[in-house]
GROMACS .gro file of C-alpha atoms in nm:
model
  512
    1UNK     CA    1  -5.023  -3.170 -13.448
    2UNK     CA    2  -4.752  -3.123 -13.186
    3UNK     CA    3  -4.497  -3.403 -13.168
    4UNK     CA    4  -4.483  -3.621 -12.857
    5UNK     CA    5  -4.115  -3.686 -12.891
    6UNK     CA    6  -3.940  -3.381 -12.755
    7UNK     CA    7  -3.740  -3.160 -12.988
    8UNK     CA    8  -3.433  -3.039 -12.800
    9UNK     CA    9  -3.173  -2.777 -12.864
   10UNK     CA   10  -2.807  -2.874 -12.808
   11UNK     CA   11  -2.605  -2.612 -12.625
   12UNK     CA   12  -2.229  -2.619 -12.650
   13UNK     CA   13  -2.080  -2.720 -12.315
   14UNK     CA   14  -1.745  -2.574 -12.416
   15UNK     CA   15  -1.905  -2.230 -12.449
   16UNK     CA   16  -2.028  -2.242 -12.091
   17UNK     CA   17  -2.392  -2.278 -12.190
   18UNK     CA   18  -2.665  -2.515 -12.066
   19UNK     CA   19  -2.556  -2.825 -11.873
   20UNK     CA   20  -2.728  -3.077 -11.648
   21UNK     CA   21  -2.720  -3.028 -11.271
   22UNK     CA   22  -2.408  -3.247 -11.260
   23UNK     CA   23  -2.227  -3.061 -11.539
   24UNK     CA   24  -2.288  -3.284 -11.840
   25UNK     CA   25  -2.381  -3.131 -12.177
   26UNK     CA   26  -2.749  -3.035 -12.163
   27UNK     CA   27  -3.045  -2.991 -12.394
   28UNK     CA   28  -3.333  -2.748 -12.340
   29UNK     CA   29  -3.688  -2.814 -12.456
   30UNK     CA   30  -3.943  -2.603 -12.640
   31UNK     CA   31  -4.218  -2.470 -12.406
   32UNK     CA   32  -4.493  -2.724 -12.472
   33UNK     CA   33  -4.268  -3.023 -12.419
   34UNK     CA   34  -4.102  -2.864 -12.117
   35UNK     CA   35  -4.445  -2.794 -11.967
   36UNK     CA   36  -4.563  -3.148 -12.039
   37UNK     CA   37  -4.256  -3.300 -11.876
   38UNK     CA   38  -4.275  -3.074 -11.572
   39UNK     CA   39  -4.652  -3.109 -11.540
   40UNK     CA   40  -4.656  -3.489 -11.527
   41UNK     CA   41  -4.379  -3.502 -11.267
   42UNK     CA   42  -4.457  -3.194 -11.059
   43UNK     CA   43  -4.570  -3.222 -10.697
   44UNK     CA   44  -4.652  -2.853 -10.656
   45UNK     CA   45  -4.481  -2.698 -10.355
   46UNK     CA   46  -4.240  -2.988 -10.310
   47UNK     CA   47  -3.860  -2.973 -10.335
   48UNK     CA   48  -3.671  -3.207 -10.562
   49UNK     CA   49  -3.304  -3.304 -10.533
   50UNK     CA   50  -3.174  -3.040 -10.773
   51UNK     CA   51  -3.453  -2.783 -10.779
   52UNK     CA   52  -3.626  -2.607 -10.487
   53UNK     CA   53  -4.004  -2.579 -10.481
   54UNK     CA   54  -4.005  -2.200 -10.525
   55UNK     CA   55  -3.789  -2.208 -10.839
   56UNK     CA   56  -3.979  -2.505 -10.976
   57UNK     CA   57  -4.322  -2.353 -10.917
   58UNK     CA   58  -4.220  -2.023 -11.080
   59UNK     CA   59  -4.096  -2.214 -11.383
   60UNK     CA   60  -4.425  -2.406 -11.394
   61UNK     CA   61  -4.635  -2.087 -11.382
   62UNK     CA   62  -4.427  -1.915 -11.648
   63UNK     CA   63  -4.453  -2.212 -11.884
   64UNK     CA   64  -4.830  -2.234 -11.829
   65UNK     CA   65  -4.878  -1.866 -11.908
   66UNK     CA   66  -4.672  -1.891 -12.225
   67UNK     CA   67  -4.825  -2.211 -12.363
   68UNK     CA   68  -5.188  -2.130 -12.269
   69UNK     CA   69  -5.174  -1.823 -12.491
   70UNK     CA   70  -4.944  -1.951 -12.765
   71UNK     CA   71  -5.129  -2.280 -12.822
   72UNK     CA   72  -5.471  -2.270 -12.648
   73UNK     CA   73  -5.600  -2.580 -12.830
   74UNK     CA   74  -5.310  -2.791 -12.705
   75UNK     CA   75  -5.348  -2.644 -12.356
   76UNK     CA   76  -5.721  -2.723 -12.352
   77UNK     CA   77  -5.638  -3.089 -12.409
   78UNK     CA   78  -5.337  -3.097 -12.177
   79UNK     CA   79  -5.501  -2.979 -11.852
   80UNK     CA   80  -5.793  -3.229 -11.847
   81UNK     CA   81  -5.550  -3.508 -11.933
   82UNK     CA   82  -5.316  -3.397 -11.656
   83UNK     CA   83  -5.603  -3.442 -11.407
   84UNK     CA   84  -5.775  -3.755 -11.538
   85UNK     CA   85  -5.498  -3.921 -11.739
   86UNK     CA   86  -5.189  -3.849 -11.530
   87UNK     CA   87  -5.403  -3.826 -11.212
   88UNK     CA   88  -5.224  -3.518 -11.078
   89UNK     CA   89  -5.449  -3.294 -10.869
   90UNK     CA   90  -5.241  -2.998 -10.757
   91UNK     CA   91  -5.054  -2.959 -11.084
   92UNK     CA   92  -5.376  -2.959 -11.288
   93UNK     CA   93  -5.547  -2.705 -11.058
   94UNK     CA   94  -5.250  -2.469 -11.082
   95UNK     CA   95  -5.227  -2.520 -11.458
   96UNK     CA   96  -5.597  -2.444 -11.508
   97UNK     CA   97  -5.597  -2.128 -11.295
   98UNK     CA   98  -5.268  -1.985 -11.416
   99UNK     CA   99  -5.365  -2.066 -11.774
  100UNK     CA  100  -5.702  -1.893 -11.726
  101UNK     CA  101  -5.530  -1.585 -11.586
  102UNK     CA  102  -5.297  -1.564 -11.886
  103UNK     CA  103  -5.574  -1.629 -12.137
  104UNK     CA  104  -5.805  -1.366 -11.985
  105UNK     CA  105  -5.526  -1.109 -12.002
  106UNK     CA  106  -5.459  -1.199 -12.366
  107UNK     CA  107  -5.827  -1.216 -12.466
  108UNK     CA  108  -5.810  -1.590 -12.542
  109UNK     CA  109  -6.145  -1.771 -12.484
  110UNK     CA  110  -6.205  -2.120 -12.344
  111UNK     CA  111  -6.063  -2.113 -11.994
  112UNK     CA  112  -6.399  -2.169 -11.820
  113UNK     CA  113  -6.418  -2.524 -11.954
  114UNK     CA  114  -6.054  -2.589 -11.864
  115UNK     CA  115  -6.107  -2.481 -11.503
  116UNK     CA  116  -6.417  -2.698 -11.476
  117UNK     CA  117  -6.235  -3.001 -11.620
  118UNK     CA  118  -5.944  -2.967 -11.377
  119UNK     CA  119  -6.173  -3.003 -11.074
  120UNK     CA  120  -6.276  -3.365 -11.028
  121UNK     CA  121  -6.316  -3.406 -10.651
  122UNK     CA  122  -6.547  -3.210 -10.423
  123UNK     CA  123  -6.268  -3.051 -10.221
  124UNK     CA  124  -6.099  -2.914 -10.534
  125UNK     CA  125  -6.326  -2.610 -10.593
  126UNK     CA  126  -6.219  -2.493 -10.246
  127UNK     CA  127  -5.855  -2.570 -10.319
  128UNK     CA  128  -5.875  -2.376 -10.644
  129UNK     CA  129  -6.025  -2.075 -10.471
  130UNK     CA  130  -5.772  -2.096 -10.188
  131UNK     CA  131  -5.491  -2.091 -10.444
  132UNK     CA  132  -5.639  -1.795 -10.631
  133UNK     CA  133  -5.721  -1.592 -10.319
  134UNK     CA  134  -5.378  -1.652 -10.174
  135UNK     CA  135  -5.197  -1.546 -10.488
  136UNK     CA  136  -5.425  -1.290 -10.660
  137UNK     CA  137  -5.690  -1.177 -10.410
  138UNK     CA  138  -6.070  -1.170 -10.436
  139UNK     CA  139  -6.102  -1.036 -10.792
  140UNK     CA  140  -6.212  -1.348 -10.980
  141UNK     CA  141  -6.213  -1.333 -11.361
  142UNK     CA  142  -6.545  -1.456 -11.500
  143UNK     CA  143  -6.404  -1.773 -11.660
  144UNK     CA  144  -6.246  -1.876 -11.328
  145UNK     CA  145  -6.561  -1.795 -11.133
  146UNK     CA  146  -6.791  -1.976 -11.376
  147UNK     CA  147  -6.560  -2.273 -11.423
  148UNK     CA  148  -6.547  -2.331 -11.048
  149UNK     CA  149  -6.927  -2.285 -11.025
  150UNK     CA  150  -6.975  -2.548 -11.298
  151UNK     CA  151  -6.762  -2.792 -11.096
  152UNK     CA  152  -6.961  -2.715 -10.779
  153UNK     CA  153  -7.287  -2.818 -10.947
  154UNK     CA  154  -7.123  -3.144 -11.057
  155UNK     CA  155  -6.951  -3.228 -10.731
  156UNK     CA  156  -7.146  -3.094 -10.433
  157UNK     CA  157  -7.389  -3.337 -10.268
  158UNK     CA  158  -7.463  -3.451  -9.913
  159UNK     CA  159  -7.188  -3.710  -9.886
  160UNK     CA  160  -6.922  -3.483 -10.033
  161UNK     CA  161  -7.023  -3.209  -9.789
  162UNK     CA  162  -6.987  -3.450  -9.497
  163UNK     CA  163  -6.647  -3.569  -9.620
  164UNK     CA  164  -6.483  -3.246  -9.730
  165UNK     CA  165  -6.654  -2.945  -9.567
  166UNK     CA  166  -6.431  -2.916  -9.264
  167UNK     CA  167  -6.370  -2.628  -9.025
  168UNK     CA  168  -6.000  -2.696  -9.064
  169UNK     CA  169  -6.004  -2.580  -9.428
  170UNK     CA  170  -5.955  -2.215  -9.513
  171UNK     CA  171  -6.216  -2.212  -9.788
  172UNK     CA  172  -6.537  -2.395  -9.697
  173UNK     CA  173  -6.819  -2.513  -9.925
  174UNK     CA  174  -7.015  -2.205  -9.817
  175UNK     CA  175  -6.728  -1.975  -9.917
  176UNK     CA  176  -6.714  -2.130 -10.263
  177UNK     CA  177  -7.090  -2.086 -10.304
  178UNK     CA  178  -7.070  -1.726 -10.179
  179UNK     CA  179  -6.794  -1.633 -10.422
  180UNK     CA  180  -6.900  -1.820 -10.737
  181UNK     CA  181  -7.283  -1.822 -10.714
  182UNK     CA  182  -7.350  -2.164 -10.872
  183UNK     CA  183  -7.700  -2.237 -11.001
  184UNK     CA  184  -7.836  -2.552 -10.833
  185UNK     CA  185  -7.940  -2.830 -11.071
  186UNK     CA  186  -8.252  -2.914 -10.867
  187UNK     CA  187  -8.440  -2.825 -10.547
  188UNK     CA  188  -8.249  -3.072 -10.334
  189UNK     CA  189  -7.914  -2.927 -10.436
  190UNK     CA  190  -8.054  -2.580 -10.367
  191UNK     CA  191  -8.135  -2.698 -10.013
  192UNK     CA  192  -7.781  -2.830  -9.985
  193UNK     CA  193  -7.630  -2.498 -10.097
  194UNK     CA  194  -7.839  -2.307  -9.840
  195UNK     CA  195  -7.740  -2.550  -9.567
  196UNK     CA  196  -7.372  -2.520  -9.660
  197UNK     CA  197  -7.404  -2.142  -9.621
  198UNK     CA  198  -7.577  -2.190  -9.284
  199UNK     CA  199  -7.293  -2.418  -9.167
  200UNK     CA  200  -7.030  -2.170  -9.280
  201UNK     CA  201  -7.194  -1.869  -9.117
  202UNK     CA  202  -7.311  -2.060  -8.806
  203UNK     CA  203  -7.677  -1.990  -8.863
  204UNK     CA  204  -7.913  -2.195  -8.648
  205UNK     CA  205  -8.159  -2.281  -8.924
  206UNK     CA  206  -8.335  -2.623  -8.930
  207UNK     CA  207  -8.195  -2.893  -9.158
  208UNK     CA  208  -8.399  -2.913  -9.482
  209UNK     CA  209  -8.616  -3.226  -9.494
  210UNK     CA  210  -8.473  -3.330  -9.830
  211UNK     CA  211  -8.124  -3.385  -9.686
  212UNK     CA  212  -8.177  -3.735  -9.545
  213UNK     CA  213  -7.812  -3.839  -9.529
  214UNK     CA  214  -7.728  -3.535  -9.318
  215UNK     CA  215  -8.025  -3.615  -9.092
  216UNK     CA  216  -7.900  -3.970  -9.041
  217UNK     CA  217  -7.554  -3.840  -8.954
  218UNK     CA  218  -7.705  -3.595  -8.704
  219UNK     CA  219  -7.881  -3.885  -8.529
  220UNK     CA  220  -7.551  -4.068  -8.489
  221UNK     CA  221  -7.374  -3.757  -8.364
  222UNK     CA  222  -7.643  -3.720  -8.098
  223UNK     CA  223  -7.562  -4.060  -7.946
  224UNK     CA  224  -7.367  -4.052  -7.619
  225UNK     CA  225  -7.001  -4.144  -7.667
  226UNK     CA  226  -7.034  -4.455  -7.451
  227UNK     CA  227  -7.299  -4.599  -7.686
  228UNK     CA  228  -7.119  -4.537  -8.011
  229UNK     CA  229  -6.916  -4.860  -7.999
  230UNK     CA  230  -7.247  -5.047  -8.022
  231UNK     CA  231  -7.316  -4.917  -8.375
  232UNK     CA  232  -7.168  -5.182  -8.604
  233UNK     CA  233  -7.440  -5.217  -8.867
  234UNK     CA  234  -7.290  -5.132  -9.209
  235UNK     CA  235  -7.634  -5.024  -9.335
  236UNK     CA  236  -7.675  -4.768  -9.057
  237UNK     CA  237  -7.325  -4.630  -9.108
  238UNK     CA  238  -7.368  -4.621  -9.486
  239UNK     CA  239  -7.700  -4.435  -9.467
  240UNK     CA  240  -7.527  -4.167  -9.260
  241UNK     CA  241  -7.246  -4.126  -9.512
  242UNK     CA  242  -6.991  -4.240  -9.254
  243UNK     CA  243  -6.637  -4.278  -9.388
  244UNK     CA  244  -6.367  -4.464  -9.201
  245UNK     CA  245  -6.201  -4.134  -9.105
  246UNK     CA  246  -6.529  -3.996  -8.971
  247UNK     CA  247  -6.603  -4.320  -8.785
  248UNK     CA  248  -6.265  -4.315  -8.612
  249UNK     CA  249  -6.324  -3.959  -8.488
  250UNK     CA  250  -6.687  -4.020  -8.393
  251UNK     CA  251  -6.609  -4.328  -8.182
  252UNK     CA  252  -6.340  -4.137  -7.991
  253UNK     CA  253  -6.154  -4.463  -7.932
  254UNK     CA  254  -5.931  -4.705  -8.118
  255UNK     CA  255  -6.068  -4.862  -8.434
  256UNK     CA  256  -6.101  -5.226  -8.331
  257UNK     CA  257  -6.193  -5.523  -8.551
  258UNK     CA  258  -6.574  -5.477  -8.519
  259UNK     CA  259  -6.541  -5.111  -8.621
  260UNK     CA  260  -6.332  -5.190  -8.927
  261UNK     CA  261  -6.558  -5.480  -9.024
  262UNK     CA  262  -6.861  -5.249  -9.003
  263UNK     CA  263  -6.712  -4.980  -9.227
  264UNK     CA  264  -6.519  -5.196  -9.477
  265UNK     CA  265  -6.830  -5.268  -9.692
  266UNK     CA  266  -6.864  -4.895  -9.770
  267UNK     CA  267  -6.493  -4.814  -9.808
  268UNK     CA  268  -6.361  -4.712 -10.147
  269UNK     CA  269  -6.081  -4.891 -10.328
  270UNK     CA  270  -5.801  -4.652 -10.234
  271UNK     CA  271  -5.917  -4.637  -9.871
  272UNK     CA  272  -5.895  -5.017  -9.849
  273UNK     CA  273  -5.550  -5.012 -10.007
  274UNK     CA  274  -5.423  -4.755  -9.757
  275UNK     CA  275  -5.551  -4.939  -9.450
  276UNK     CA  276  -5.425  -5.295  -9.494
  277UNK     CA  277  -5.179  -5.261  -9.208
  278UNK     CA  278  -5.453  -5.117  -8.985
  279UNK     CA  279  -5.676  -5.416  -9.065
  280UNK     CA  280  -5.395  -5.651  -8.960
  281UNK     CA  281  -5.319  -5.461  -8.642
  282UNK     CA  282  -5.687  -5.455  -8.540
  283UNK     CA  283  -5.728  -5.827  -8.606
  284UNK     CA  284  -5.987  -5.814  -8.884
  285UNK     CA  285  -6.111  -6.167  -8.949
  286UNK     CA  286  -5.982  -6.376  -9.237
  287UNK     CA  287  -6.333  -6.390  -9.383
  288UNK     CA  288  -6.353  -6.012  -9.406
  289UNK     CA  289  -5.994  -5.995  -9.528
  290UNK     CA  290  -6.088  -6.229  -9.810
  291UNK     CA  291  -6.361  -5.988  -9.926
  292UNK     CA  292  -6.110  -5.702  -9.917
  293UNK     CA  293  -5.852  -5.904 -10.112
  294UNK     CA  294  -6.115  -6.002 -10.367
  295UNK     CA  295  -6.207  -5.638 -10.427
  296UNK     CA  296  -5.844  -5.529 -10.450
  297UNK     CA  297  -5.764  -5.793 -10.710
  298UNK     CA  298  -6.081  -5.755 -10.916
  299UNK     CA  299  -5.982  -5.620 -11.261
  300UNK     CA  300  -6.297  -5.409 -11.290
  301UNK     CA  301  -6.235  -5.246 -10.953
  302UNK     CA  302  -5.871  -5.180 -11.042
  303UNK     CA  303  -5.971  -5.014 -11.369
  304UNK     CA  304  -6.242  -4.804 -11.202
  305UNK     CA  305  -6.014  -4.692 -10.920
  306UNK     CA  306  -5.749  -4.545 -11.153
  307UNK     CA  307  -5.493  -4.623 -10.883
  308UNK     CA  308  -5.138  -4.584 -11.008
  309UNK     CA  309  -4.911  -4.890 -10.985
  310UNK     CA  310  -4.683  -4.726 -10.729
  311UNK     CA  311  -4.972  -4.739 -10.478
  312UNK     CA  312  -4.958  -5.116 -10.483
  313UNK     CA  313  -4.587  -5.110 -10.406
  314UNK     CA  314  -4.651  -4.868 -10.121
  315UNK     CA  315  -4.927  -5.093  -9.982
  316UNK     CA  316  -4.708  -5.400 -10.020
  317UNK     CA  317  -4.425  -5.234  -9.829
  318UNK     CA  318  -4.660  -5.119  -9.552
  319UNK     CA  319  -4.849  -5.448  -9.510
  320UNK     CA  320  -4.644  -5.746  -9.629
  321UNK     CA  321  -4.888  -5.997  -9.471
  322UNK     CA  322  -4.934  -6.309  -9.682
  323UNK     CA  323  -5.309  -6.254  -9.694
  324UNK     CA  324  -5.258  -5.933  -9.897
  325UNK     CA  325  -4.949  -6.015 -10.103
  326UNK     CA  326  -5.113  -6.220 -10.377
  327UNK     CA  327  -5.408  -5.981 -10.410
  328UNK     CA  328  -5.170  -5.685 -10.446
  329UNK     CA  329  -4.963  -5.865 -10.706
  330UNK     CA  330  -5.276  -5.944 -10.909
  331UNK     CA  331  -5.393  -5.585 -10.873
  332UNK     CA  332  -5.059  -5.453 -10.992
  333UNK     CA  333  -5.072  -5.680 -11.294
  334UNK     CA  334  -5.423  -5.552 -11.375
  335UNK     CA  335  -5.303  -5.192 -11.335
  336UNK     CA  336  -5.028  -5.255 -11.587
  337UNK     CA  337  -5.247  -5.383 -11.870
  338UNK     CA  338  -5.137  -5.086 -12.080
  339UNK     CA  339  -4.770  -5.172 -12.046
  340UNK     CA  340  -4.686  -5.311 -12.390
  341UNK     CA  341  -4.570  -5.667 -12.447
  342UNK     CA  342  -4.247  -5.578 -12.626
  343UNK     CA  343  -4.102  -5.815 -12.882
  344UNK     CA  344  -3.734  -5.883 -12.948
  345UNK     CA  345  -3.464  -5.769 -12.699
  346UNK     CA  346  -3.501  -5.475 -12.459
  347UNK     CA  347  -3.239  -5.313 -12.237
  348UNK     CA  348  -3.397  -5.150 -11.927
  349UNK     CA  349  -3.171  -4.917 -11.726
  350UNK     CA  350  -3.291  -4.799 -11.382
  351UNK     CA  351  -3.117  -4.494 -11.239
  352UNK     CA  352  -3.043  -4.558 -10.868
  353UNK     CA  353  -2.816  -4.260 -10.810
  354UNK     CA  354  -2.841  -4.040 -10.500
  355UNK     CA  355  -3.072  -3.786 -10.664
  356UNK     CA  356  -3.324  -4.061 -10.737
  357UNK     CA  357  -3.365  -4.113 -10.364
  358UNK     CA  358  -3.597  -3.811 -10.360
  359UNK     CA  359  -3.972  -3.804 -10.310
  360UNK     CA  360  -4.186  -3.930 -10.597
  361UNK     CA  361  -4.509  -3.932 -10.395
  362UNK     CA  362  -4.614  -3.623 -10.203
  363UNK     CA  363  -4.604  -3.803  -9.866
  364UNK     CA  364  -4.251  -3.925  -9.937
  365UNK     CA  365  -4.336  -4.294  -9.893
  366UNK     CA  366  -4.225  -4.366 -10.248
  367UNK     CA  367  -3.896  -4.244 -10.388
  368UNK     CA  368  -3.815  -4.179 -10.753
  369UNK     CA  369  -3.606  -4.494 -10.764
  370UNK     CA  370  -3.899  -4.696 -10.623
  371UNK     CA  371  -4.117  -4.573 -10.908
  372UNK     CA  372  -3.846  -4.640 -11.164
  373UNK     CA  373  -3.791  -4.991 -11.029
  374UNK     CA  374  -4.155  -5.101 -11.025
  375UNK     CA  375  -4.209  -4.980 -11.381
  376UNK     CA  376  -3.877  -5.105 -11.511
  377UNK     CA  377  -3.935  -5.454 -11.373
  378UNK     CA  378  -4.296  -5.457 -11.496
  379UNK     CA  379  -4.180  -5.357 -11.842
  380UNK     CA  380  -3.917  -5.629 -11.833
  381UNK     CA  381  -4.174  -5.886 -11.722
  382UNK     CA  382  -4.383  -5.802 -12.029
  383UNK     CA  383  -4.089  -5.808 -12.271
  384UNK     CA  384  -3.997  -6.108 -12.483
  385UNK     CA  385  -3.631  -6.081 -12.376
  386UNK     CA  386  -3.511  -5.817 -12.129
  387UNK     CA  387  -3.190  -5.713 -11.963
  388UNK     CA  388  -3.246  -5.506 -11.647
  389UNK     CA  389  -2.960  -5.292 -11.517
  390UNK     CA  390  -2.927  -5.077 -11.204
  391UNK     CA  391  -2.681  -4.794 -11.257
  392UNK     CA  392  -2.517  -4.510 -11.068
  393UNK     CA  393  -2.137  -4.467 -11.064
  394UNK     CA  394  -2.131  -4.843 -11.103
  395UNK     CA  395  -2.383  -5.065 -11.280
  396UNK     CA  396  -2.499  -5.424 -11.249
  397UNK     CA  397  -2.742  -5.655 -11.426
  398UNK     CA  398  -3.042  -5.758 -11.216
  399UNK     CA  399  -3.107  -6.125 -11.292
  400UNK     CA  400  -3.465  -6.208 -11.385
  401UNK     CA  401  -3.643  -6.512 -11.240
  402UNK     CA  402  -3.896  -6.692 -11.457
  403UNK     CA  403  -4.249  -6.664 -11.318
  404UNK     CA  404  -4.153  -6.422 -11.041
  405UNK     CA  405  -4.413  -6.158 -10.954
  406UNK     CA  406  -4.328  -5.793 -11.008
  407UNK     CA  407  -4.367  -5.708 -10.639
  408UNK     CA  408  -4.141  -5.996 -10.536
  409UNK     CA  409  -3.884  -5.879 -10.789
  410UNK     CA  410  -3.900  -5.525 -10.649
  411UNK     CA  411  -3.829  -5.657 -10.300
  412UNK     CA  412  -3.540  -5.870 -10.429
  413UNK     CA  413  -3.403  -5.563 -10.608
  414UNK     CA  414  -3.405  -5.367 -10.283
  415UNK     CA  415  -3.278  -5.646 -10.058
  416UNK     CA  416  -3.006  -5.738 -10.306
  417UNK     CA  417  -2.832  -5.400 -10.284
  418UNK     CA  418  -2.929  -5.267 -10.625
  419UNK     CA  419  -2.999  -4.915 -10.496
  420UNK     CA  420  -2.655  -4.756 -10.523
  421UNK     CA  421  -2.704  -4.393 -10.420
  422UNK     CA  422  -2.397  -4.252 -10.596
  423UNK     CA  423  -2.352  -4.041 -10.910
  424UNK     CA  424  -2.532  -4.068 -11.245
  425UNK     CA  425  -2.304  -4.229 -11.504
  426UNK     CA  426  -2.574  -4.287 -11.764
  427UNK     CA  427  -2.355  -4.298 -12.073
  428UNK     CA  428  -2.111  -4.534 -11.905
  429UNK     CA  429  -2.392  -4.774 -11.810
  430UNK     CA  430  -2.538  -4.770 -12.159
  431UNK     CA  431  -2.202  -4.846 -12.320
  432UNK     CA  432  -2.130  -5.124 -12.070
  433UNK     CA  433  -2.459  -5.310 -12.117
  434UNK     CA  434  -2.583  -5.238 -12.468
  435UNK     CA  435  -2.533  -5.556 -12.666
  436UNK     CA  436  -2.730  -5.553 -12.993
  437UNK     CA  437  -3.057  -5.485 -12.809
  438UNK     CA  438  -3.352  -5.377 -13.024
  439UNK     CA  439  -3.446  -5.089 -12.793
  440UNK     CA  440  -3.320  -4.915 -12.479
  441UNK     CA  441  -3.543  -4.783 -12.198
  442UNK     CA  442  -3.389  -4.550 -11.936
  443UNK     CA  443  -3.577  -4.458 -11.615
  444UNK     CA  444  -3.396  -4.157 -11.469
  445UNK     CA  445  -3.403  -3.791 -11.367
  446UNK     CA  446  -3.156  -3.727 -11.656
  447UNK     CA  447  -2.906  -3.548 -11.434
  448UNK     CA  448  -2.602  -3.725 -11.574
  449UNK     CA  449  -2.253  -3.646 -11.450
  450UNK     CA  450  -2.017  -3.474 -11.687
  451UNK     CA  451  -1.698  -3.616 -11.822
  452UNK     CA  452  -1.523  -3.549 -12.147
  453UNK     CA  453  -1.662  -3.847 -12.338
  454UNK     CA  454  -2.020  -3.837 -12.203
  455UNK     CA  455  -2.270  -3.873 -12.486
  456UNK     CA  456  -2.574  -4.081 -12.402
  457UNK     CA  457  -2.717  -4.045 -12.753
  458UNK     CA  458  -2.402  -4.174 -12.922
  459UNK     CA  459  -2.375  -4.480 -12.696
  460UNK     CA  460  -2.641  -4.664 -12.900
  461UNK     CA  461  -2.655  -4.697 -13.280
  462UNK     CA  462  -2.881  -4.435 -13.439
  463UNK     CA  463  -3.115  -4.700 -13.581
  464UNK     CA  464  -3.197  -4.832 -13.229
  465UNK     CA  465  -3.472  -4.643 -13.040
  466UNK     CA  466  -3.384  -4.506 -12.695
  467UNK     CA  467  -3.674  -4.414 -12.464
  468UNK     CA  468  -3.600  -4.197 -12.163
  469UNK     CA  469  -3.857  -4.155 -11.884
  470UNK     CA  470  -3.774  -3.845 -11.681
  471UNK     CA  471  -3.915  -3.893 -11.330
  472UNK     CA  472  -3.840  -3.545 -11.198
  473UNK     CA  473  -3.917  -3.300 -11.478
  474UNK     CA  474  -3.595  -3.101 -11.478
  475UNK     CA  475  -3.552  -2.841 -11.748
  476UNK     CA  476  -3.233  -2.984 -11.897
  477UNK     CA  477  -3.215  -3.335 -12.044
  478UNK     CA  478  -2.930  -3.577 -12.106
  479UNK     CA  479  -2.986  -3.637 -12.476
  480UNK     CA  480  -3.143  -3.466 -12.776
  481UNK     CA  481  -3.474  -3.627 -12.868
  482UNK     CA  482  -3.460  -3.650 -13.244
  483UNK     CA  483  -3.481  -3.944 -13.477
  484UNK     CA  484  -3.486  -4.257 -13.260
  485UNK     CA  485  -3.436  -4.071 -12.930
  486UNK     CA  486  -3.758  -4.009 -12.731
  487UNK     CA  487  -3.812  -3.848 -12.390
  488UNK     CA  488  -4.127  -3.877 -12.179
  489UNK     CA  489  -4.232  -3.740 -11.843
  490UNK     CA  490  -4.391  -3.915 -11.549
  491UNK     CA  491  -4.488  -4.280 -11.528
  492UNK     CA  492  -4.851  -4.314 -11.628
  493UNK     CA  493  -4.962  -4.636 -11.795
  494UNK     CA  494  -5.072  -4.444 -12.104
  495UNK     CA  495  -4.717  -4.320 -12.156
  496UNK     CA  496  -4.577  -4.673 -12.188
  497UNK     CA  497  -4.827  -4.743 -12.466
  498UNK     CA  498  -4.636  -4.489 -12.674
  499UNK     CA  499  -4.348  -4.734 -12.735
  500UNK     CA  500  -4.530  -4.953 -12.988
  501UNK     CA  501  -4.698  -4.646 -13.139
  502UNK     CA  502  -4.361  -4.487 -13.207
  503UNK     CA  503  -4.214  -4.809 -13.337
  504UNK     CA  504  -4.510  -4.844 -13.572
  505UNK     CA  505  -4.438  -4.498 -13.709
  506UNK     CA  506  -4.709  -4.299 -13.523
  507UNK     CA  507  -4.481  -4.025 -13.398
  508UNK     CA  508  -4.707  -3.722 -13.408
  509UNK     CA  509  -4.920  -3.803 -13.105
  510UNK     CA  510  -4.945  -3.681 -12.750
  511UNK     CA  511  -5.119  -3.914 -12.501
  512UNK     CA  512  -5.423  -3.681 -12.510
   0.00000   0.00000   0.00000
């Protein structure tokens, strides 16, 4: 089985070979581990501080093509995990399609199932086709065609058509059906497929009687604009598959408190989380706000939502109202149940150099150093004894406060001037703050600055494990990952669970 801890190759800096982006001695990774690291941190089409989107995306495609053929079993596990474990949509779609292309060319079977597994939301079959058509044209290999068709049968229903089949998208539901020819699972879905084709080709055929949600929506659409504000019954809106986005457009006016209170009962977890500030601005009642807060902080809802912890930080920053703060803190704690409770003494170093002030989320609302901070402080909160350090050119210990919530600590970190924005003196920070700790955790993009004595690996005794989380997925790392040196990519909860596994001796495991 492939090892989770990355095997690196040291290149002699003196010989002018591989270095980090800031000139420090660098270490390249074998293809599977490089693909894993890039995949879990890759926002496809987005620039990072040291690597433009075009270069990064080419590197991603080349790694996919190589690994999909060289180790198809590993690849078949990696892509579904990337979508459902790491929760990355674009990266998993690209990985599935580029992997299928390479496997078809090499005569390697199995890509149909991989394509199907990568598509988990009803707009993703269209996104997959749009990607393929834009890059390779209309000639669809059978595994790609059939994998997308399998996903269509799973994902297409009346409510998903209402939510995602928009004239603003290049590839509509009808286009996907035209190109992949899915076989409907029952008569009702067959009616839906025919109606989707009618919508796409503007055919004036009557709505099939079996499509009751679409009929209810049509009744609402037929109402005069001046009467639409009167519709505030959650049952009526729910029967018509009305989402908050659709309601806002249908009303053709500002979403006031009655509108929000009518749609809140049918809103999903992430939609509630994203709209807390809107609820406050519209004046949603405290009674309704209490129901929202209860759902946000319910452990079952948190687990079902699969929302990443950074979302709670983003929501907290956007809507710091006291009526949401406690619910968000509880939700974040529930989302971090897989963060291990570490025994003994742990040194946590958070890279707050200038390059870490780059986008971690696709919309740019969270930066890499935001992500590093929320996870570093959460890890420290779960540790028996922890020392938290912010480092750049300089470094400083962040004092912990007993009983303080993670979100409050994140705000204190920011307000206290712990985001430096300078260079990346990783080795210097490790040497300054390591003091007989039992483990070291570094949250960074690994782009350490070069100076003659820089050696992150040598700054800690060989018997002490050092765990590096690379938040950006660059090709070159700051330390070899052998023995007690381990490098991971991304910041999923499942990755943190690897610390106790490694310390217990279970080293030959990926998180999938």
